[in-house]
Amino acid sequence: MIRLLRFRLTLILLLATTFCIAQKRELKFSKDGKFKIVQFTDVHFKYGNPASDVALERINQVLDAEQPDLVVFTGDVIYAAPADSGMRKVLQQVAKHKLPFVVTFGNHDDEQGLTRSQLYDIIRTVPGNLLPDRGTALSPDYVLTVKSSSDSKKDAALLYCMDSHSYSPLKDVKGYNWLTFDQINWYRQQSAAYKAQNGGQPLPALAFFHIPLPEYHEAIRDENAAFRGTRMEEACAPRINTGMFAAMKEAGDVMGIFVGHDHDNDYAVMWKNILLAYGRYTGGNTVYNHLPNGARIIVLDEGARTFTSWIRQKDGIVDKVSYPASFVKDDWTKR
């Protein structure tokens, strides 16, 4: 009888522990209908190099100030071997704040002695990570769902996290790689499934990856496109356009795309009602940079296709904007 009671108690404790873990990992709008994301990008961390100390300092400062619901790293987290120690050191800053996080890879992450799949498996061991089991994929794309504040079973927003790869695989095409047709098909399928589940209405969504789309070029060169923030270099986008932007525009769910890669850009530009935005360079002086290091903050509004965003750096907040209001030209005759 005593053994049976002990077994039942152990089972209850195990179930309770499992439930707590599940609850910790559930992303949900707050009671006031907000969901805050911190985007760190291009940390370019060199383990044991004092030049990287300011990157960790800024990560902790931003997390303390913003208290986000989710942290997203959009690539180039590490920039030197040992890759495992460097990756863990950066992610531990988030883990000690007991915050959920995800990582999408940049073109430099797997140049430090470990492959993308090895790094992915390391990230999965860090407390707070929301990366799914990769199965047989080297670095899978995945969707995070943000639940309704009033109904934990109802999806209220989507966050697409994708691997934008590294360098062009074709000898006669210079520069960076592109999102593949398989990735576009995956996105279309995911978007359509969530739309059907939501009664035929697209869910408000954001997308995160490292390398900007070719549309960043097109948008910034259009003098009629509304633009906010700093642009000090050309977007280093792929030279082949496989159509991810068109797929997102047709699907109707993605409101904004957030990337990194180009350290001297932190701008956001409206293009065909989708906001094309950069994060703020987060690293130290381990690679080129001319902006104070920091992070981009994004706050989604539940039940609406709107969000606010700003850059937080050491001395405070700059470039606060609202989507779509800050990027739509008003009718001056009605002022």
PDB file of C-alpha atoms in Angstrom, residues 19 22 25 33 53 74 82 110-111 114 118 130 177 213 223 225 241 247 252 255 278 282 300 306 311 332:
ATOM      1  CA  PHE A  19       2.668  20.798 -17.037  1.00  0.00           C
ATOM      2  CA  ALA A  22       4.597  23.242 -21.010  1.00  0.00           C
ATOM      3  CA  ARG A  25       6.973  27.441 -23.133  1.00  0.00           C
ATOM      4  CA  GLY A  33      -3.467  42.411 -25.280  1.00  0.00           C
ATOM      5  CA  ASP A  53      31.961  42.150 -23.336  1.00  0.00           C
ATOM      6  CA  THR A  74      18.462  36.680 -36.092  1.00  0.00           C
ATOM      7  CA  PRO A  82      35.137  27.587 -29.699  1.00  0.00           C
ATOM      8  CA  ASP A 110      28.679  27.654 -38.915  1.00  0.00           C
ATOM      9  CA  GLU A 111      32.127  28.961 -39.863  1.00  0.00           C
ATOM     10  CA  LEU A 114      30.624  23.378 -35.884  1.00  0.00           C
ATOM     11  CA  GLN A 118      25.560  20.665 -34.297  1.00  0.00           C
ATOM     12  CA  LEU A 130      11.714  26.994 -28.107  1.00  0.00           C
ATOM     13  CA  ASN A 177      22.098  32.393 -50.803  1.00  0.00           C
ATOM     14  CA  LEU A 213      15.128  39.783 -49.235  1.00  0.00           C
ATOM     15  CA  GLU A 223      11.251  57.668 -53.232  1.00  0.00           C
ATOM     16  CA  ALA A 225       8.185  54.346 -49.915  1.00  0.00           C
ATOM     17  CA  ASN A 241      14.675  36.343 -56.128  1.00  0.00           C
ATOM     18  CA  ALA A 247       4.184  34.423 -51.327  1.00  0.00           C
ATOM     19  CA  GLY A 252      -1.890  38.036 -46.410  1.00  0.00           C
ATOM     20  CA  MET A 255       2.840  42.273 -41.475  1.00  0.00           C
ATOM     21  CA  TYR A 278      16.326  45.533 -39.748  1.00  0.00           C
ATOM     22  CA  THR A 282      24.032  43.946 -30.971  1.00  0.00           C
ATOM     23  CA  LEU A 300       2.179  43.077 -31.154  1.00  0.00           C
ATOM     24  CA  THR A 306      -0.872  46.585 -35.795  1.00  0.00           C
ATOM     25  CA  ILE A 311      15.377  50.576 -31.008  1.00  0.00           C
ATOM     26  CA  TRP A 332      -2.810  66.710 -45.608  1.00  0.00           C
TER      27      TRP A 332
END
